[in-house]
Amino acid sequence: MPILPIVQFPDPMLRRPCTPVTAFDAALRQLAADMLETMYAAPGRGLAGPQVAVPRRVFVMDCTWKEGTRSPRVCVNPEIVAASDTLAVQTEGCLSIPGVPAAVARPDWIVLRWTDLDGTTVQARMDGFEAVCAQHELDHLNGRLCIDLLPEDDRIAISPLLAALGSS
Ligand code: ZN
């Protein structure tokens, strides 16, 4: 399976809202397999369509593999159907914005609904880092990046790092 190139900030591809997946076919399976392989090789815990130049509503994630147990998820056409009122701050990294950690506040649990590769609707409650990861990846499908969620002071603080990425 090929490892795909990861689109890097500030590529405009990362700002493009993605369109829904409509065909649950061999091509989608291959894309999901390639995205997981690319994510593991990066190495990372989540990867969304636009990060591999595919502007479709699909992301992959695995929040446990770095601790020794693989639990890959492929989330097609995902949506958040419930979220906590309370927010938690966690530091996020993004494979498209390397070396720029972002301490972002998000709901600390969500209920995510998505379609799996067989076209079956799945729903799960996610907590902790898994909730963070799913929200981060879902944002990618709407052209939103974790750095967008930073408070103004933090955004100013990372702007030299972002400028360096843009000029390389
Ligand atoms: Zn990301």
PDB file of C-alpha atoms and ligand atoms in Angstrom:
ATOM      1  CA  MET A   1       0.000   0.000   0.000  1.00  0.00           C
ATOM      2  CA  PRO A   2       1.394   3.372  -0.944  1.00  0.00           C
ATOM      3  CA  ILE A   3       2.184   5.988   1.640  1.00  0.00           C
ATOM      4  CA  LEU A   4       0.610   9.246   0.511  1.00  0.00           C
ATOM      5  CA  PRO A   5       2.265  12.679   0.665  1.00  0.00           C
ATOM      6  CA  ILE A   6       0.824  14.807   3.484  1.00  0.00           C
ATOM      7  CA  VAL A   7      -0.386  18.270   2.466  1.00  0.00           C
ATOM      8  CA  GLN A   8       1.449  20.921   4.470  1.00  0.00           C
ATOM      9  CA  PHE A   9       0.296  24.266   5.865  1.00  0.00           C
ATOM     10  CA  PRO A  10      -0.395  26.804   4.331  1.00  0.00           C
ATOM     11  CA  ASP A  11      -1.594  24.810   1.308  1.00  0.00           C
ATOM     12  CA  PRO A  12      -5.091  26.104   0.399  1.00  0.00           C
ATOM     13  CA  MET A  13      -6.262  22.482   0.135  1.00  0.00           C
ATOM     14  CA  LEU A  14      -6.396  22.513   3.948  1.00  0.00           C
ATOM     15  CA  ARG A  15      -8.988  25.321   3.847  1.00  0.00           C
ATOM     16  CA  ARG A  16     -11.370  23.692   1.424  1.00  0.00           C
ATOM     17  CA  PRO A  17     -14.633  22.293   2.840  1.00  0.00           C
ATOM     18  CA  CYS A  18     -14.979  18.655   1.824  1.00  0.00           C
ATOM     19  CA  THR A  19     -17.876  17.007   0.020  1.00  0.00           C
ATOM     20  CA  PRO A  20     -19.674  13.895   1.298  1.00  0.00           C
ATOM     21  CA  VAL A  21     -18.588  10.426   0.267  1.00  0.00           C
ATOM     22  CA  THR A  22     -21.303   8.804  -1.844  1.00  0.00           C
ATOM     23  CA  ALA A  23     -19.667   5.621  -3.164  1.00  0.00           C
ATOM     24  CA  PHE A  24     -18.740   2.858  -0.704  1.00  0.00           C
ATOM     25  CA  ASP A  25     -16.584   1.028  -3.186  1.00  0.00           C
ATOM     26  CA  ALA A  26     -13.132  -0.488  -3.651  1.00  0.00           C
ATOM     27  CA  ALA A  27     -11.623   2.934  -4.251  1.00  0.00           C
ATOM     28  CA  LEU A  28     -12.841   4.135  -0.840  1.00  0.00           C
ATOM     29  CA  ARG A  29     -11.419   1.011   0.829  1.00  0.00           C
ATOM     30  CA  GLN A  30      -8.083   1.594  -0.847  1.00  0.00           C
ATOM     31  CA  LEU A  31      -8.078   5.249   0.183  1.00  0.00           C
ATOM     32  CA  ALA A  32      -8.837   4.331   3.807  1.00  0.00           C
ATOM     33  CA  ALA A  33      -6.096   1.676   3.836  1.00  0.00           C
ATOM     34  CA  ASP A  34      -3.597   4.125   2.345  1.00  0.00           C
ATOM     35  CA  MET A  35      -4.598   6.835   4.816  1.00  0.00           C
ATOM     36  CA  LEU A  36      -4.100   4.498   7.782  1.00  0.00           C
ATOM     37  CA  GLU A  37      -0.717   3.394   6.443  1.00  0.00           C
ATOM     38  CA  THR A  38       0.281   7.024   5.918  1.00  0.00           C
ATOM     39  CA  MET A  39      -0.902   7.960   9.424  1.00  0.00           C
ATOM     40  CA  TYR A  40       1.050   5.122  11.085  1.00  0.00           C
ATOM     41  CA  ALA A  41       4.176   5.958   9.081  1.00  0.00           C
ATOM     42  CA  ALA A  42       4.001   9.700   9.826  1.00  0.00           C
ATOM     43  CA  PRO A  43       3.652   8.806  12.778  1.00  0.00           C
ATOM     44  CA  GLY A  44       0.316  10.198  13.897  1.00  0.00           C
ATOM     45  CA  ARG A  45      -3.013   9.316  15.499  1.00  0.00           C
ATOM     46  CA  GLY A  46      -5.376  10.876  12.988  1.00  0.00           C
ATOM     47  CA  LEU A  47      -5.474  11.891   9.338  1.00  0.00           C
ATOM     48  CA  ALA A  48      -8.229  13.537   7.302  1.00  0.00           C
ATOM     49  CA  GLY A  49      -8.976  13.477   3.572  1.00  0.00           C
ATOM     50  CA  PRO A  50      -7.732  16.981   2.721  1.00  0.00           C
ATOM     51  CA  GLN A  51      -4.395  16.154   4.372  1.00  0.00           C
ATOM     52  CA  VAL A  52      -3.787  13.689   1.541  1.00  0.00           C
ATOM     53  CA  ALA A  53      -5.304  16.006  -1.094  1.00  0.00           C
ATOM     54  CA  VAL A  54      -8.662  14.203  -1.146  1.00  0.00           C
ATOM     55  CA  PRO A  55     -11.408  16.770  -0.407  1.00  0.00           C
ATOM     56  CA  ARG A  56     -13.974  14.197   0.771  1.00  0.00           C
ATOM     57  CA  ARG A  57     -15.582  13.734   4.179  1.00  0.00           C
ATOM     58  CA  VAL A  58     -13.467  10.885   5.522  1.00  0.00           C
ATOM     59  CA  PHE A  59     -10.898  10.591   8.278  1.00  0.00           C
ATOM     60  CA  VAL A  60      -8.960   7.809   9.951  1.00  0.00           C
ATOM     61  CA  MET A  61      -7.813   7.667  13.546  1.00  0.00           C
ATOM     62  CA  ASP A  62      -6.158   5.324  16.016  1.00  0.00           C
ATOM     63  CA  CYS A  63      -5.634   6.696  19.504  1.00  0.00           C
ATOM     64  CA  THR A  64      -4.110   3.564  21.048  1.00  0.00           C
ATOM     65  CA  TRP A  65      -1.507   2.259  18.605  1.00  0.00           C
ATOM     66  CA  LYS A  66       1.349   4.281  20.079  1.00  0.00           C
ATOM     67  CA  GLU A  67       0.682   2.495  23.378  1.00  0.00           C
ATOM     68  CA  GLY A  68       0.913  -0.899  21.658  1.00  0.00           C
ATOM     69  CA  THR A  69      -2.663  -1.799  20.635  1.00  0.00           C
ATOM     70  CA  ARG A  70      -4.019  -0.914  17.224  1.00  0.00           C
ATOM     71  CA  SER A  71      -7.652   0.253  17.095  1.00  0.00           C
ATOM     72  CA  PRO A  72      -8.083   1.840  13.664  1.00  0.00           C
ATOM     73  CA  ARG A  73     -11.294   3.674  12.901  1.00  0.00           C
ATOM     74  CA  VAL A  74     -12.387   4.874   9.475  1.00  0.00           C
ATOM     75  CA  CYS A  75     -15.059   7.548   9.821  1.00  0.00           C
ATOM     76  CA  VAL A  76     -16.963   8.434   6.650  1.00  0.00           C
ATOM     77  CA  ASN A  77     -19.362  11.411   6.575  1.00  0.00           C
ATOM     78  CA  PRO A  78     -18.943  11.941  10.339  1.00  0.00           C
ATOM     79  CA  GLU A  79     -21.093  14.283  12.415  1.00  0.00           C
ATOM     80  CA  ILE A  80     -21.172  15.226  16.066  1.00  0.00           C
ATOM     81  CA  VAL A  81     -24.632  14.474  17.457  1.00  0.00           C
ATOM     82  CA  ALA A  82     -23.947  15.449  21.087  1.00  0.00           C
ATOM     83  CA  ALA A  83     -21.156  17.142  23.024  1.00  0.00           C
ATOM     84  CA  SER A  84     -20.410  18.064  26.605  1.00  0.00           C
ATOM     85  CA  ASP A  85     -20.973  21.622  27.809  1.00  0.00           C
ATOM     86  CA  THR A  86     -17.696  21.472  29.702  1.00  0.00           C
ATOM     87  CA  LEU A  87     -14.477  22.137  27.830  1.00  0.00           C
ATOM     88  CA  ALA A  88     -11.060  20.611  28.396  1.00  0.00           C
ATOM     89  CA  VAL A  89      -7.739  21.965  27.145  1.00  0.00           C
ATOM     90  CA  GLN A  90      -5.347  19.526  25.522  1.00  0.00           C
ATOM     91  CA  THR A  91      -2.282  20.107  23.411  1.00  0.00           C
ATOM     92  CA  GLU A  92      -2.812  18.985  19.847  1.00  0.00           C
ATOM     93  CA  GLY A  93      -0.384  18.403  17.046  1.00  0.00           C
ATOM     94  CA  CYS A  94      -1.190  18.251  13.353  1.00  0.00           C
ATOM     95  CA  LEU A  95       0.715  16.315  10.692  1.00  0.00           C
ATOM     96  CA  SER A  96       0.067  19.228   8.319  1.00  0.00           C
ATOM     97  CA  ILE A  97       1.497  21.796  10.751  1.00  0.00           C
ATOM     98  CA  PRO A  98       4.593  20.037  12.111  1.00  0.00           C
ATOM     99  CA  GLY A  99       6.352  21.511  15.128  1.00  0.00           C
ATOM    100  CA  VAL A 100       3.473  23.804  16.092  1.00  0.00           C
ATOM    101  CA  PRO A 101       1.702  22.441  19.184  1.00  0.00           C
ATOM    102  CA  ALA A 102      -1.655  24.049  19.945  1.00  0.00           C
ATOM    103  CA  ALA A 103      -3.319  23.985  23.384  1.00  0.00           C
ATOM    104  CA  VAL A 104      -6.969  24.032  22.387  1.00  0.00           C
ATOM    105  CA  ALA A 105     -10.212  23.939  24.415  1.00  0.00           C
ATOM    106  CA  ARG A 106     -12.901  21.555  23.175  1.00  0.00           C
ATOM    107  CA  PRO A 107     -15.847  19.623  24.632  1.00  0.00           C
ATOM    108  CA  ASP A 108     -14.347  16.791  26.671  1.00  0.00           C
ATOM    109  CA  TRP A 109     -16.748  14.191  25.317  1.00  0.00           C
ATOM    110  CA  ILE A 110     -18.765  13.860  22.142  1.00  0.00           C
ATOM    111  CA  VAL A 111     -21.102  11.399  20.508  1.00  0.00           C
ATOM    112  CA  LEU A 112     -19.948  10.869  16.947  1.00  0.00           C
ATOM    113  CA  ARG A 113     -22.070   9.312  14.197  1.00  0.00           C
ATOM    114  CA  TRP A 114     -20.460   8.149  10.987  1.00  0.00           C
ATOM    115  CA  THR A 115     -20.656   5.568   8.229  1.00  0.00           C
ATOM    116  CA  ASP A 116     -18.198   2.701   8.045  1.00  0.00           C
ATOM    117  CA  LEU A 117     -16.651   1.254   4.891  1.00  0.00           C
ATOM    118  CA  ASP A 118     -19.598  -1.115   4.443  1.00  0.00           C
ATOM    119  CA  GLY A 119     -22.037   1.781   4.430  1.00  0.00           C
ATOM    120  CA  THR A 120     -23.337   0.992   7.923  1.00  0.00           C
ATOM    121  CA  THR A 121     -24.145   3.843  10.303  1.00  0.00           C
ATOM    122  CA  VAL A 122     -22.149   3.692  13.527  1.00  0.00           C
ATOM    123  CA  GLN A 123     -22.410   5.845  16.622  1.00  0.00           C
ATOM    124  CA  ALA A 124     -20.062   6.012  19.615  1.00  0.00           C
ATOM    125  CA  ARG A 125     -19.377   8.169  22.620  1.00  0.00           C
ATOM    126  CA  MET A 126     -15.762   9.324  22.739  1.00  0.00           C
ATOM    127  CA  ASP A 127     -13.903  10.691  25.736  1.00  0.00           C
ATOM    128  CA  GLY A 128     -10.491  12.131  26.465  1.00  0.00           C
ATOM    129  CA  PHE A 129      -7.918  12.049  23.720  1.00  0.00           C
ATOM    130  CA  GLU A 130     -10.209  10.135  21.382  1.00  0.00           C
ATOM    131  CA  ALA A 131     -12.774  12.955  21.598  1.00  0.00           C
ATOM    132  CA  VAL A 132     -10.037  15.503  20.902  1.00  0.00           C
ATOM    133  CA  CYS A 133      -8.745  13.545  17.934  1.00  0.00           C
ATOM    134  CA  ALA A 134     -12.176  13.055  16.353  1.00  0.00           C
ATOM    135  CA  GLN A 135     -13.002  16.769  16.704  1.00  0.00           C
ATOM    136  CA  HIS A 136      -9.621  17.767  15.266  1.00  0.00           C
ATOM    137  CA  GLU A 137     -10.097  15.494  12.245  1.00  0.00           C
ATOM    138  CA  LEU A 138     -13.717  16.522  11.701  1.00  0.00           C
ATOM    139  CA  ASP A 139     -12.607  20.162  11.685  1.00  0.00           C
ATOM    140  CA  HIS A 140     -10.240  19.332   8.810  1.00  0.00           C
ATOM    141  CA  LEU A 141     -13.263  18.281   6.728  1.00  0.00           C
ATOM    142  CA  ASN A 142     -14.650  21.792   7.192  1.00  0.00           C
ATOM    143  CA  GLY A 143     -11.373  23.525   6.357  1.00  0.00           C
ATOM    144  CA  ARG A 144     -10.742  24.382   9.981  1.00  0.00           C
ATOM    145  CA  LEU A 145      -7.375  23.854  11.700  1.00  0.00           C
ATOM    146  CA  CYS A 146      -6.544  23.514  15.396  1.00  0.00           C
ATOM    147  CA  ILE A 147      -4.529  26.746  15.275  1.00  0.00           C
ATOM    148  CA  ASP A 148      -7.762  28.593  14.406  1.00  0.00           C
ATOM    149  CA  LEU A 149      -9.114  27.738  17.859  1.00  0.00           C
ATOM    150  CA  LEU A 150      -6.226  29.274  19.779  1.00  0.00           C
ATOM    151  CA  PRO A 151      -6.768  32.372  21.910  1.00  0.00           C
ATOM    152  CA  GLU A 152      -5.391  35.558  20.323  1.00  0.00           C
ATOM    153  CA  ASP A 153      -2.229  35.660  22.487  1.00  0.00           C
ATOM    154  CA  ASP A 154      -1.327  32.078  21.602  1.00  0.00           C
ATOM    155  CA  ARG A 155      -1.953  32.763  17.940  1.00  0.00           C
ATOM    156  CA  ILE A 156       0.464  35.667  18.036  1.00  0.00           C
ATOM    157  CA  ALA A 157       3.015  33.500  19.851  1.00  0.00           C
ATOM    158  CA  ILE A 158       3.013  30.806  17.155  1.00  0.00           C
ATOM    159  CA  SER A 159       2.896  33.170  14.177  1.00  0.00           C
ATOM    160  CA  PRO A 160       6.692  33.052  13.609  1.00  0.00           C
ATOM    161  CA  LEU A 161       6.504  29.235  13.475  1.00  0.00           C
ATOM    162  CA  LEU A 162       3.663  29.405  10.961  1.00  0.00           C
ATOM    163  CA  ALA A 163       5.519  31.988   8.888  1.00  0.00           C
ATOM    164  CA  ALA A 164       8.545  29.676   8.788  1.00  0.00           C
ATOM    165  CA  LEU A 165       6.379  26.791   7.527  1.00  0.00           C
ATOM    166  CA  GLY A 166       4.916  29.036   4.849  1.00  0.00           C
ATOM    167  CA  SER A 167       8.306  30.065   3.506  1.00  0.00           C
ATOM    168  CA  SER A 168       9.931  26.645   3.412  1.00  0.00           C
TER     169      SER A 168
HETATM  170 ZN    ZN B   1      -4.561  17.934  11.790  1.00  0.00          ZN
END
